[in-house]
Amino acid sequence: MAIGTSRLRIGLFSGLLYFVLAAIAISPVHNGVATFWPATPVLLALLLARSRRKWNAILIGATIGSLLASSLFGFGVVSAIPMAVAKIGQVVVAIGLFNRLNVRRGSFGSLDRIWRYVLAFGIVAPALGATIAAAVTATRYDLSFALQWRTWFVGHGLSMVALTPLLSLLFSGAALRWWRGATQRTRREAMVLLTATAVIAVGVFGQNTLPLLFLPILPVMLTTFRLGLIGAAAAIIVLTIIGGYATLHGMGPANYVSDNVHLRLEFLQFYIACTVLTTFPVAADLSRRQSLYRRLRESEARYRVLADHSTDIVLSIDRSGRVGYLSPSIEPILGKTPDALLGSRALEMVHPLDRDIVLVAHRDAIRAPQGTQIVECRMRVTGGALHWFEAHTRAVTDDHGVVSGTVSMVRDVTHRKALEAELSRAASTDPLTGLANRRAFDAALASRIDAAAAGDRGGCVAIFDLDHFKSVNDRFGHDAGDHVLQSFARIARGVLRETDVVARLGGEEFGILFPGADIAHAQFLSERLRATVAATQLRHGQAAVRLTVSAGIASIDVGSSAAGVLRAADRALYAAKAEGRDRLQLAA
């Protein structure tokens, strides 16, 4: 019920308002269509300011008002219907096209949408209305179709372009909301600027001597810059009221155009429309920039809070690699304040061995602005220790996509690198003996196979097996067996070269890789290890354990494969055991 009452009220209001404005525009005209038609922009502004649920009520009320005004003051009852179709039809077309072109409410001054607004309100809609109205007047009253079409098109088109944005701000309540939200200082400034606009407008339109229409643009633009869209609308309304009154009474620069009041009004509307299309885009762009700057300040404030309180280092450098910003977290790490490092070369903080890879990442970030470059490097920290850092780097671009520098998030990953090294060592180490495991041995052997294939001396491989190891476990227990395995590993590390790879291949079997050694040298080293083991008496608790080993040795030659070398060493090992153990055997 309340919704129906609300629609009835808005329908009655729009009908009465349209009737009054139409009557005022029609009354002075006796030989054709009206030159100035304020009812159309008022109706459009009402539609833009109200929800679509009320559009039907507004349009019905305006149609009734148009019929009454045309019947009482215009071309009569018979012509009132087609004239109403022309007047209300152009409004429907304008508002429909306005919405189809995605011109949002309140965006009249948007630089990228202004042509759509002019197309809908200033060209298509008035052209349709002018065609219908000119056809009616030319047919029924024998008036010039071309003259009537031009008069309607110019008058209605200029009225819609010039007045609709101003009136929509009033009807939507935007002006009142702005006034309520403004400070006292802003209100006083608004009154001063509007008074200045009024004074200059009176001076320009109150005389017929000089064509000074450019002067009001100065206070109007100043008001636009200081007060935004609302200020621009208010200043143009002041200019329209003063200019309209003066033009109707034969004053102002419009008199230079013609003695015909209709032509003078057309000129004034054109002047106001140009002023609107000049100031509203400026106001909209200023509003957009202010919103952008506000969001930028908020974003910068959030960024500063995060950067100032983060343990990570935030680093900005220019294209040449010089520091433009460093977060405070750099001070406890390097012992230097951010201010002390500004302008310095960022590479100076990086360990010399890692500078090339950091420089490549910086250049790659500049070449590919959309990607993120991740690089790990070392830096000397406070106290001289060498720490690992991981940097995520991304390019910074301006509005035109030109790279101005890079920004990096740098994190100390020393603990992670140490953990990775430990995990890597654990993955390649036998947990009981501390020697390399089978995986690490195979990798080292593959490397020597590749070296032999490249013409380098591959070396030799020996496979050692502890003699009668099962009896040690059976007599003394597995703890004694573990002790024996660990003792062999200790003896092997002490006897062999640092470059030799000693690995536990599994159970009581060990592999030794002699890189670059010939068969005689490998035999010498293996014999020394065998003899040392045989001469060592191991103790486990109160028991004495004697240990001997057998081994098979094979060389790594050109064309050898890892599997082939290991099979040859295995066969030699079995031969050594078959001959009585505690001995070496060379592969055939």
Coordinates of C-alpha atoms in Angstrom, one line a residue:
M1 CA 0.0 0.0 0.0
A2 CA 2.8 2.4 0.9
I3 CA 4.6 1.6 -2.4
G4 CA 1.4 2.4 -4.4
T5 CA 0.9 5.7 -2.5
S6 CA 4.6 6.6 -3.2
R7 CA 4.2 5.9 -6.9
L8 CA 1.0 7.9 -7.0
R9 CA 2.7 10.9 -5.3
I10 CA 5.7 10.8 -7.7
G11 CA 3.3 10.5 -10.7
L12 CA 1.2 13.5 -9.6
F13 CA 4.4 15.5 -8.9
S14 CA 6.0 14.7 -12.2
G15 CA 2.7 15.4 -14.1
L16 CA 2.2 18.8 -12.4
L17 CA 5.8 19.8 -12.8
Y18 CA 5.9 18.8 -16.5
F19 CA 2.6 20.6 -17.1
V20 CA 3.9 23.9 -15.6
L21 CA 7.2 23.8 -17.4
A22 CA 5.6 22.8 -20.7
A23 CA 3.0 25.6 -20.4
I24 CA 5.7 28.2 -19.7
A25 CA 7.7 27.0 -22.8
I26 CA 4.6 26.8 -25.1
S27 CA 2.8 30.1 -24.1
P28 CA 5.1 32.6 -25.9
V29 CA 5.2 30.4 -29.1
H30 CA 2.5 30.9 -31.7
N31 CA 4.0 29.8 -35.0
G32 CA 5.8 26.5 -34.3
V33 CA 7.6 24.4 -31.8
A34 CA 9.2 25.9 -28.7
T35 CA 12.9 26.9 -28.8
F36 CA 13.6 26.2 -25.1
W37 CA 12.1 23.1 -23.5
P38 CA 13.1 22.7 -19.8
A39 CA 10.4 20.0 -19.2
T40 CA 12.5 17.3 -20.9
P41 CA 15.7 17.6 -18.9
V42 CA 13.6 17.8 -15.7
L43 CA 11.8 14.6 -16.6
L44 CA 15.1 12.9 -17.5
A45 CA 16.7 14.0 -14.2
L46 CA 13.7 12.6 -12.3
L47 CA 14.1 9.3 -14.0
L48 CA 17.8 9.2 -13.3
A49 CA 17.3 10.1 -9.6
R50 CA 14.5 7.6 -8.9
S51 CA 14.5 3.8 -8.9
R52 CA 13.2 2.0 -12.0
R53 CA 10.1 0.8 -10.1
K54 CA 8.8 4.4 -10.2
W55 CA 9.6 5.1 -13.9
N56 CA 6.2 4.1 -15.1
A57 CA 4.4 6.4 -12.7
I58 CA 6.7 9.3 -13.6
L59 CA 6.3 8.7 -17.4
I60 CA 2.5 8.4 -17.1
G61 CA 2.3 11.6 -15.1
A62 CA 4.5 13.5 -17.5
T63 CA 2.4 12.2 -20.5
I64 CA -0.8 13.5 -18.9
G65 CA 0.9 16.8 -18.2
S66 CA 2.1 17.0 -21.8
L67 CA -1.4 16.3 -23.2
L68 CA -2.9 19.0 -21.0
A69 CA -0.3 21.6 -21.8
S70 CA -0.5 21.0 -25.5
S71 CA -4.3 21.0 -25.5
L72 CA -4.6 24.2 -23.5
F73 CA -1.7 26.2 -24.8
G74 CA -0.3 24.5 -27.9
F75 CA -1.7 23.0 -31.1
G76 CA -4.9 21.7 -29.7
V77 CA -6.4 18.4 -28.6
V78 CA -5.9 16.6 -31.9
S79 CA -2.2 17.4 -32.1
A80 CA -1.6 16.9 -28.4
I81 CA -1.3 13.1 -28.7
P82 CA 1.4 12.9 -31.4
M83 CA 3.2 15.8 -29.7
A84 CA 3.2 13.9 -26.4
V85 CA 4.5 10.9 -28.3
A86 CA 7.4 13.1 -29.6
K87 CA 8.2 14.6 -26.2
I88 CA 7.8 11.6 -23.9
G89 CA 9.1 9.2 -26.6
Q90 CA 12.4 11.0 -26.9
V91 CA 12.8 10.8 -23.1
V92 CA 12.2 7.0 -23.2
V93 CA 14.7 6.6 -26.0
A94 CA 17.3 8.8 -24.3
I95 CA 17.0 6.9 -20.9
G96 CA 17.0 3.5 -22.6
L97 CA 20.0 4.3 -24.8
F98 CA 21.7 5.8 -21.8
N99 CA 21.4 2.6 -19.9
R100 CA 22.2 0.3 -22.8
L101 CA 25.5 2.2 -23.3
N102 CA 26.4 1.4 -19.7
V103 CA 26.6 5.1 -18.6
R104 CA 26.2 4.8 -14.9
R105 CA 24.2 7.3 -12.8
G106 CA 26.3 10.2 -11.8
S107 CA 29.0 9.6 -14.4
F108 CA 28.0 12.4 -16.9
G109 CA 31.5 13.9 -16.7
S110 CA 33.4 10.7 -17.2
L111 CA 36.0 11.2 -19.9
D112 CA 35.5 7.7 -21.4
R113 CA 31.6 8.0 -21.3
I114 CA 31.0 11.6 -22.3
W115 CA 30.5 10.8 -26.0
R116 CA 27.8 8.2 -25.1
Y117 CA 26.0 10.8 -23.0
V118 CA 26.1 13.3 -25.9
L119 CA 25.0 10.6 -28.4
A120 CA 22.0 9.6 -26.3
F121 CA 20.8 13.0 -25.0
G122 CA 22.0 15.4 -27.7
I123 CA 21.6 13.5 -30.9
V124 CA 19.5 10.3 -31.1
A125 CA 16.7 11.2 -28.7
P126 CA 16.1 14.8 -29.9
A127 CA 16.3 13.7 -33.6
L128 CA 13.5 11.2 -33.0
G129 CA 11.3 13.7 -31.2
A130 CA 12.1 16.4 -33.8
T131 CA 11.0 14.1 -36.7
I132 CA 7.6 13.3 -35.1
A133 CA 7.0 16.9 -34.0
A134 CA 8.1 18.5 -37.4
A135 CA 5.9 16.0 -39.3
V136 CA 2.8 17.0 -37.2
T137 CA 3.4 20.8 -37.5
A138 CA 4.2 20.5 -41.2
T139 CA 1.1 18.4 -42.0
R140 CA -1.5 20.2 -39.9
Y141 CA -0.3 23.8 -40.0
D142 CA 1.6 23.9 -43.3
L143 CA 4.9 24.9 -41.6
S144 CA 8.4 24.3 -42.9
F145 CA 9.4 20.7 -41.9
A146 CA 13.1 21.5 -42.0
L147 CA 12.7 24.7 -39.9
Q148 CA 10.5 23.0 -37.3
W149 CA 12.9 19.9 -37.2
R150 CA 15.9 22.1 -36.6
T151 CA 14.2 24.2 -33.9
W152 CA 13.1 21.2 -32.0
F153 CA 16.3 19.3 -32.4
V154 CA 18.5 22.2 -31.3
G155 CA 16.2 23.4 -28.5
H156 CA 15.5 19.9 -27.0
G157 CA 19.0 18.5 -27.6
L158 CA 20.8 21.5 -26.0
S159 CA 18.3 21.5 -23.1
M160 CA 18.9 17.8 -22.4
V161 CA 22.7 18.1 -22.6
A162 CA 23.0 21.3 -20.6
L163 CA 20.4 20.8 -17.8
T164 CA 20.0 17.1 -17.2
P165 CA 23.3 16.6 -15.3
L166 CA 22.7 19.7 -13.1
L167 CA 19.1 18.7 -12.3
S168 CA 19.9 15.1 -11.6
L169 CA 22.4 16.1 -8.9
L170 CA 19.6 18.2 -7.3
F171 CA 16.9 15.5 -7.6
S172 CA 19.1 12.7 -6.4
G173 CA 20.0 14.5 -3.2
A174 CA 23.7 14.5 -4.0
A175 CA 24.0 18.3 -3.5
L176 CA 22.2 18.2 -0.2
R177 CA 24.4 15.3 1.0
W178 CA 27.5 17.2 0.0
W179 CA 26.4 20.3 1.9
R180 CA 25.6 18.3 5.0
G181 CA 29.0 16.5 4.9
A182 CA 31.0 19.6 4.1
T183 CA 33.0 21.5 6.8
Q184 CA 32.2 25.1 7.7
R185 CA 35.4 26.1 5.9
T186 CA 34.3 24.3 2.7
R187 CA 30.8 25.9 2.9
R188 CA 32.3 29.4 3.3
E189 CA 34.6 28.7 0.3
A190 CA 31.7 27.5 -1.7
M191 CA 29.7 30.6 -1.0
V192 CA 32.6 32.9 -1.9
L193 CA 33.2 31.0 -5.2
L194 CA 29.5 31.0 -6.2
T195 CA 29.2 34.7 -5.3
A196 CA 32.3 35.4 -7.5
T197 CA 30.7 33.4 -10.3
A198 CA 27.4 35.4 -9.9
V199 CA 29.2 38.8 -9.9
I200 CA 31.2 38.0 -13.0
A201 CA 28.1 36.6 -14.7
V202 CA 26.1 39.7 -13.9
G203 CA 29.0 41.8 -15.3
V204 CA 29.2 39.8 -18.5
F205 CA 25.4 39.4 -19.2
G206 CA 24.4 42.8 -17.9
Q207 CA 26.0 44.7 -20.8
N208 CA 25.8 44.6 -24.6
T209 CA 29.1 46.2 -25.4
L210 CA 31.8 43.5 -25.1
P211 CA 31.7 39.8 -26.0
L212 CA 33.0 38.5 -22.6
L213 CA 31.5 35.0 -22.5
F214 CA 34.9 33.6 -21.8
L215 CA 35.1 35.3 -18.4
P216 CA 32.6 33.2 -16.5
I217 CA 34.6 30.1 -17.4
L218 CA 37.3 31.3 -14.9
P219 CA 35.3 31.2 -11.7
V220 CA 33.4 28.1 -12.9
M221 CA 36.6 26.2 -13.5
L222 CA 38.0 27.4 -10.2
T223 CA 34.9 26.3 -8.4
T224 CA 35.2 22.9 -10.2
F225 CA 38.8 22.4 -9.0
R226 CA 38.0 23.4 -5.4
L227 CA 34.6 21.8 -4.9
G228 CA 34.3 19.0 -7.5
L229 CA 31.2 17.9 -9.4
I230 CA 28.8 19.6 -7.0
G231 CA 30.6 22.9 -7.2
A232 CA 30.7 22.7 -11.0
A233 CA 26.9 22.1 -11.1
A234 CA 26.1 24.9 -8.7
A235 CA 28.3 27.4 -10.6
I236 CA 26.7 26.4 -13.9
I237 CA 23.2 26.8 -12.4
V238 CA 24.1 30.3 -11.2
L239 CA 25.4 31.1 -14.7
T240 CA 22.3 29.6 -16.3
I241 CA 19.9 31.6 -14.2
I242 CA 21.7 34.9 -14.7
G243 CA 22.4 34.3 -18.4
G244 CA 18.8 33.1 -19.1
Y245 CA 17.2 36.2 -17.4
A246 CA 19.5 38.6 -19.2
T247 CA 19.0 36.9 -22.6
L248 CA 15.2 37.0 -22.3
H249 CA 15.3 40.7 -21.5
G250 CA 17.6 41.6 -24.4
M251 CA 20.8 41.8 -22.5
G252 CA 24.1 40.1 -22.7
P253 CA 26.5 38.9 -25.5
A254 CA 23.8 36.7 -27.0
N255 CA 22.4 39.9 -28.6
Y256 CA 25.4 39.8 -31.0
V257 CA 23.9 36.7 -32.6
S258 CA 20.5 37.9 -33.6
D259 CA 17.6 40.1 -32.6
N260 CA 15.4 37.0 -32.6
V261 CA 14.9 35.8 -29.0
H262 CA 14.6 32.2 -30.0
L263 CA 18.0 32.3 -31.7
R264 CA 19.5 34.0 -28.6
L265 CA 18.1 31.3 -26.4
E266 CA 19.5 28.6 -28.7
F267 CA 22.9 30.3 -28.5
L268 CA 22.7 30.5 -24.7
Q269 CA 21.8 26.8 -24.4
F270 CA 24.7 26.0 -26.7
Y271 CA 27.0 28.1 -24.4
I272 CA 25.7 26.3 -21.3
A273 CA 26.0 22.9 -22.9
C274 CA 29.6 23.6 -23.9
T275 CA 30.4 24.7 -20.3
V276 CA 28.8 21.5 -18.9
L277 CA 30.8 19.3 -21.3
T278 CA 34.0 21.2 -20.3
T279 CA 33.6 21.3 -16.6
F280 CA 32.0 17.9 -15.8
P281 CA 34.7 15.8 -17.4
V282 CA 37.3 17.8 -15.4
A283 CA 35.3 17.4 -12.2
A284 CA 34.9 13.6 -12.8
D285 CA 38.6 13.2 -13.5
L286 CA 39.5 15.1 -10.4
S287 CA 37.2 13.0 -8.4
R288 CA 38.7 9.9 -9.9
R289 CA 42.2 11.1 -9.1
Q290 CA 41.3 12.0 -5.6
S291 CA 39.9 8.6 -5.0
L292 CA 43.0 7.0 -6.6
Y293 CA 45.3 9.1 -4.4
R294 CA 43.3 8.2 -1.3
R295 CA 43.5 4.5 -2.1
L296 CA 47.2 5.0 -2.8
R297 CA 47.8 6.7 0.6
E298 CA 45.9 3.9 2.3
S299 CA 47.8 1.3 0.5
E300 CA 51.1 3.0 1.2
A301 CA 50.2 3.3 4.9
R302 CA 49.4 -0.5 5.0
Y303 CA 52.6 -1.2 3.2
R304 CA 54.6 0.9 5.6
V305 CA 53.1 -0.8 8.6
L306 CA 53.9 -4.3 7.2
A307 CA 57.4 -3.3 6.0
D308 CA 58.3 -1.5 9.3
H309 CA 57.2 -4.5 11.5
S310 CA 58.2 -7.4 9.3
T311 CA 61.2 -9.5 10.0
D312 CA 61.7 -9.9 6.2
I313 CA 63.6 -7.2 4.3
V314 CA 61.7 -5.1 1.9
L315 CA 64.0 -3.7 -0.7
S316 CA 63.3 -1.4 -3.6
I317 CA 66.0 -0.6 -6.2
D318 CA 66.0 1.3 -9.4
R319 CA 66.9 0.0 -12.9
S320 CA 70.6 0.7 -12.3
G321 CA 70.6 -1.4 -9.1
R322 CA 70.8 1.4 -6.5
V323 CA 68.8 1.1 -3.3
G324 CA 65.7 3.3 -3.1
Y325 CA 64.1 1.9 0.0
L326 CA 65.0 -0.5 2.7
S327 CA 62.8 -1.6 5.6
P328 CA 64.0 -1.2 9.2
S329 CA 64.5 -5.0 9.5
I330 CA 67.8 -4.6 7.7
E331 CA 69.5 -2.9 10.7
P332 CA 69.7 -5.9 13.1
I333 CA 70.8 -8.1 10.1
L334 CA 73.6 -6.0 8.6
G335 CA 74.2 -3.6 11.5
K336 CA 73.5 -0.6 9.2
T337 CA 70.5 1.8 9.2
P338 CA 68.3 2.0 6.0
D339 CA 69.3 5.6 5.6
A340 CA 73.0 4.6 5.5
L341 CA 72.3 2.2 2.6
L342 CA 70.1 4.5 0.5
G343 CA 71.7 5.2 -2.9
S344 CA 74.3 2.4 -2.6
R345 CA 74.5 -0.5 -5.0
A346 CA 72.4 -3.4 -3.7
L347 CA 75.0 -5.9 -5.0
E348 CA 77.5 -4.7 -2.5
M349 CA 75.5 -6.4 0.2
V350 CA 75.7 -9.8 -1.6
H351 CA 78.6 -12.2 -1.3
P352 CA 80.9 -11.9 -4.3
L353 CA 80.4 -15.5 -5.4
D354 CA 76.6 -14.9 -5.7
R355 CA 76.6 -11.5 -7.3
D356 CA 76.3 -12.8 -10.9
I357 CA 73.1 -14.8 -10.2
V358 CA 71.5 -11.9 -8.3
L359 CA 72.3 -9.5 -11.2
V360 CA 70.8 -12.0 -13.6
A361 CA 67.6 -12.2 -11.5
H362 CA 67.4 -8.4 -11.4
R363 CA 67.7 -8.1 -15.2
D364 CA 65.2 -10.9 -15.8
A365 CA 62.7 -9.1 -13.6
I366 CA 63.0 -6.0 -15.7
R367 CA 62.7 -7.9 -19.0
A368 CA 59.6 -9.8 -17.8
P369 CA 57.6 -7.4 -15.5
Q370 CA 54.7 -9.9 -15.1
G371 CA 56.9 -12.6 -13.5
T372 CA 58.5 -13.1 -10.1
Q373 CA 62.2 -14.0 -9.9
I374 CA 63.4 -16.1 -7.0
V375 CA 67.0 -16.3 -6.2
E376 CA 69.1 -17.5 -3.2
C377 CA 72.3 -15.8 -2.2
R378 CA 74.7 -15.3 0.7
M379 CA 75.3 -12.1 2.7
R380 CA 77.6 -11.2 5.5
V381 CA 75.6 -10.3 8.6
T382 CA 76.5 -8.6 11.8
G383 CA 79.5 -10.4 13.4
G384 CA 80.9 -11.6 10.1
A385 CA 78.8 -14.8 9.8
L386 CA 77.7 -15.9 6.3
H387 CA 73.9 -16.3 6.1
W388 CA 71.7 -17.5 3.2
F389 CA 68.9 -15.3 2.0
E390 CA 66.0 -15.9 -0.4
A391 CA 64.8 -13.0 -2.5
H392 CA 61.5 -12.8 -4.4
T393 CA 61.9 -10.0 -6.9
R394 CA 59.2 -8.3 -9.1
A395 CA 59.4 -5.3 -11.5
V396 CA 57.6 -2.0 -10.7
T397 CA 56.0 -0.3 -13.7
D398 CA 54.4 3.1 -14.2
D399 CA 51.0 3.9 -15.8
H400 CA 52.5 3.3 -19.2
G401 CA 54.0 -0.1 -18.4
V402 CA 57.5 1.2 -18.3
V403 CA 59.7 -0.6 -15.7
S404 CA 61.1 1.9 -13.2
G405 CA 62.8 -0.6 -10.9
T406 CA 62.2 -3.7 -8.8
V407 CA 60.9 -4.5 -5.3
S408 CA 62.1 -7.6 -3.4
M409 CA 61.0 -9.5 -0.3
V410 CA 64.2 -10.9 1.2
R411 CA 64.1 -13.6 3.9
D412 CA 66.9 -15.2 6.0
V413 CA 66.8 -18.9 5.1
T414 CA 70.0 -20.0 6.8
H415 CA 68.2 -22.4 9.1
R416 CA 66.3 -23.9 6.1
K417 CA 69.5 -24.3 4.1
A418 CA 71.2 -26.0 7.0
L419 CA 68.2 -28.3 7.4
E420 CA 68.3 -29.0 3.6
A421 CA 72.0 -29.8 3.8
E422 CA 71.4 -32.1 6.8
L423 CA 68.5 -33.8 5.0
S424 CA 70.7 -34.2 1.9
R425 CA 73.5 -35.6 3.9
A426 CA 71.1 -38.0 5.7
A427 CA 69.7 -39.1 2.3
S428 CA 73.2 -40.1 1.1
T429 CA 74.6 -41.4 4.4
D430 CA 74.5 -44.8 6.1
P431 CA 73.1 -44.0 9.6
L432 CA 75.1 -46.8 11.4
T433 CA 78.6 -46.2 10.1
G434 CA 78.4 -42.6 8.9
L435 CA 79.7 -43.7 5.5
A436 CA 78.1 -42.9 2.2
N437 CA 75.2 -45.2 1.3
R438 CA 74.5 -47.2 -1.8
R439 CA 72.7 -44.2 -3.5
A440 CA 75.7 -41.9 -3.0
F441 CA 78.2 -44.6 -4.1
D442 CA 76.2 -45.2 -7.3
A443 CA 76.2 -41.5 -8.1
A444 CA 79.9 -41.2 -7.5
L445 CA 80.6 -44.3 -9.7
A446 CA 78.4 -42.9 -12.5
S447 CA 80.5 -39.7 -12.4
R448 CA 83.7 -41.6 -12.8
I449 CA 82.1 -43.6 -15.7
D450 CA 81.4 -40.3 -17.4
A451 CA 84.9 -39.1 -16.8
A452 CA 86.3 -42.3 -18.4
A453 CA 84.0 -41.8 -21.4
A454 CA 85.4 -38.3 -21.8
G455 CA 89.0 -39.6 -21.9
D456 CA 89.9 -39.0 -18.3
R457 CA 91.2 -41.7 -16.0
G458 CA 88.2 -43.3 -14.4
G459 CA 89.9 -45.0 -11.5
C460 CA 89.0 -48.3 -9.7
V461 CA 86.4 -49.9 -7.6
A462 CA 86.9 -52.3 -4.7
I463 CA 84.2 -54.3 -2.9
F464 CA 85.1 -55.4 0.6
D465 CA 83.2 -58.1 2.6
L466 CA 83.8 -58.8 6.3
D467 CA 84.8 -62.5 6.8
H468 CA 82.6 -64.7 9.0
F469 CA 80.5 -61.7 10.0
K470 CA 77.5 -63.9 10.8
S471 CA 79.5 -65.8 13.4
V472 CA 80.3 -62.5 15.2
N473 CA 76.6 -61.8 15.5
D474 CA 75.9 -65.3 16.6
R475 CA 78.6 -65.4 19.3
F476 CA 78.6 -61.9 20.6
G477 CA 75.2 -60.5 19.5
H478 CA 74.1 -57.8 17.1
D479 CA 75.6 -55.0 19.2
A480 CA 79.0 -56.5 18.6
G481 CA 78.2 -56.8 14.9
D482 CA 77.3 -53.1 14.8
H483 CA 80.6 -52.3 16.6
V484 CA 82.6 -54.3 14.1
L485 CA 80.9 -52.5 11.2
Q486 CA 81.6 -49.1 12.8
S487 CA 85.2 -50.1 13.5
F488 CA 85.8 -51.0 9.8
A489 CA 84.4 -47.7 8.7
R490 CA 86.7 -45.8 11.1
I491 CA 89.7 -47.8 10.0
A492 CA 88.9 -47.2 6.3
R493 CA 88.6 -43.5 6.7
G494 CA 91.9 -43.4 8.5
V495 CA 93.8 -45.5 5.9
L496 CA 92.4 -44.3 2.6
R497 CA 92.8 -41.0 0.8
E498 CA 90.4 -38.1 1.4
T499 CA 89.3 -38.3 -2.3
D500 CA 88.4 -42.0 -2.0
V501 CA 84.7 -42.7 -1.6
V502 CA 83.9 -45.3 1.1
A503 CA 80.3 -46.6 1.2
R504 CA 78.3 -49.3 3.0
L505 CA 76.5 -51.1 0.2
G506 CA 74.5 -53.3 2.5
G507 CA 74.9 -55.7 5.4
E508 CA 78.7 -56.4 5.9
E509 CA 79.5 -55.3 2.3
F510 CA 81.4 -52.1 1.6
G511 CA 82.4 -50.4 -1.7
I512 CA 85.4 -48.2 -2.2
L513 CA 85.9 -45.9 -5.2
F514 CA 89.4 -44.8 -6.0
P515 CA 89.0 -41.8 -8.4
G516 CA 91.8 -41.5 -11.0
A517 CA 93.8 -44.5 -9.5
D518 CA 95.3 -47.2 -11.7
I519 CA 94.9 -50.9 -10.7
A520 CA 98.2 -51.1 -9.0
H521 CA 97.6 -48.0 -6.8
A522 CA 94.1 -49.2 -6.0
Q523 CA 95.6 -52.6 -5.0
F524 CA 98.1 -51.0 -2.8
L525 CA 95.5 -48.9 -0.9
S526 CA 93.2 -51.9 -0.6
E527 CA 96.0 -54.1 0.7
R528 CA 96.9 -51.5 3.3
L529 CA 93.3 -51.4 4.5
R530 CA 93.1 -55.3 4.6
A531 CA 96.3 -55.6 6.6
T532 CA 95.3 -52.9 9.0
V533 CA 92.0 -54.5 9.7
A534 CA 93.6 -57.9 10.2
A535 CA 96.1 -56.5 12.6
T536 CA 93.5 -54.7 14.7
Q537 CA 92.0 -56.5 17.7
L538 CA 88.6 -55.3 18.5
R539 CA 87.1 -55.5 21.9
H540 CA 83.4 -55.8 22.8
G541 CA 83.0 -55.8 26.5
Q542 CA 85.3 -58.5 27.9
A543 CA 85.5 -60.3 24.6
A544 CA 88.2 -59.9 22.0
V545 CA 87.0 -60.0 18.4
R546 CA 89.4 -60.6 15.5
L547 CA 88.3 -59.4 12.1
T548 CA 89.5 -60.1 8.5
V549 CA 88.2 -58.8 5.2
S550 CA 88.2 -60.0 1.6
A551 CA 88.0 -57.8 -1.5
G552 CA 87.7 -57.8 -5.2
I553 CA 89.1 -54.9 -7.4
A554 CA 88.1 -53.8 -10.9
S555 CA 89.2 -50.9 -13.0
I556 CA 87.0 -48.3 -14.7
D557 CA 87.9 -48.2 -18.3
V558 CA 86.6 -46.5 -21.4
G559 CA 83.4 -48.1 -22.4
S560 CA 82.7 -49.5 -18.9
S561 CA 79.3 -49.5 -17.4
A562 CA 78.6 -49.2 -13.7
A563 CA 76.9 -52.5 -13.6
G564 CA 79.7 -54.2 -15.5
V565 CA 82.4 -52.7 -13.1
L566 CA 80.5 -53.9 -10.1
R567 CA 79.9 -57.4 -11.5
A568 CA 83.6 -57.7 -12.2
A569 CA 84.5 -56.6 -8.6
D570 CA 81.9 -59.0 -7.2
R571 CA 83.4 -61.9 -9.1
A572 CA 86.9 -61.1 -7.9
L573 CA 85.5 -60.9 -4.3
Y574 CA 83.9 -64.3 -4.6
A575 CA 87.2 -65.7 -5.9
A576 CA 89.1 -64.2 -2.9
K577 CA 86.7 -65.8 -0.5
A578 CA 86.9 -69.1 -2.4
E579 CA 90.7 -69.0 -2.0
G580 CA 90.5 -68.8 1.8
R581 CA 89.4 -65.2 2.7
D582 CA 91.5 -62.4 4.2
R583 CA 92.9 -61.6 0.8
L584 CA 92.5 -59.4 -2.4
Q585 CA 91.7 -60.5 -5.9
L586 CA 91.9 -58.5 -9.1
A587 CA 89.2 -58.8 -11.7
A588 CA 90.2 -60.6 -14.8

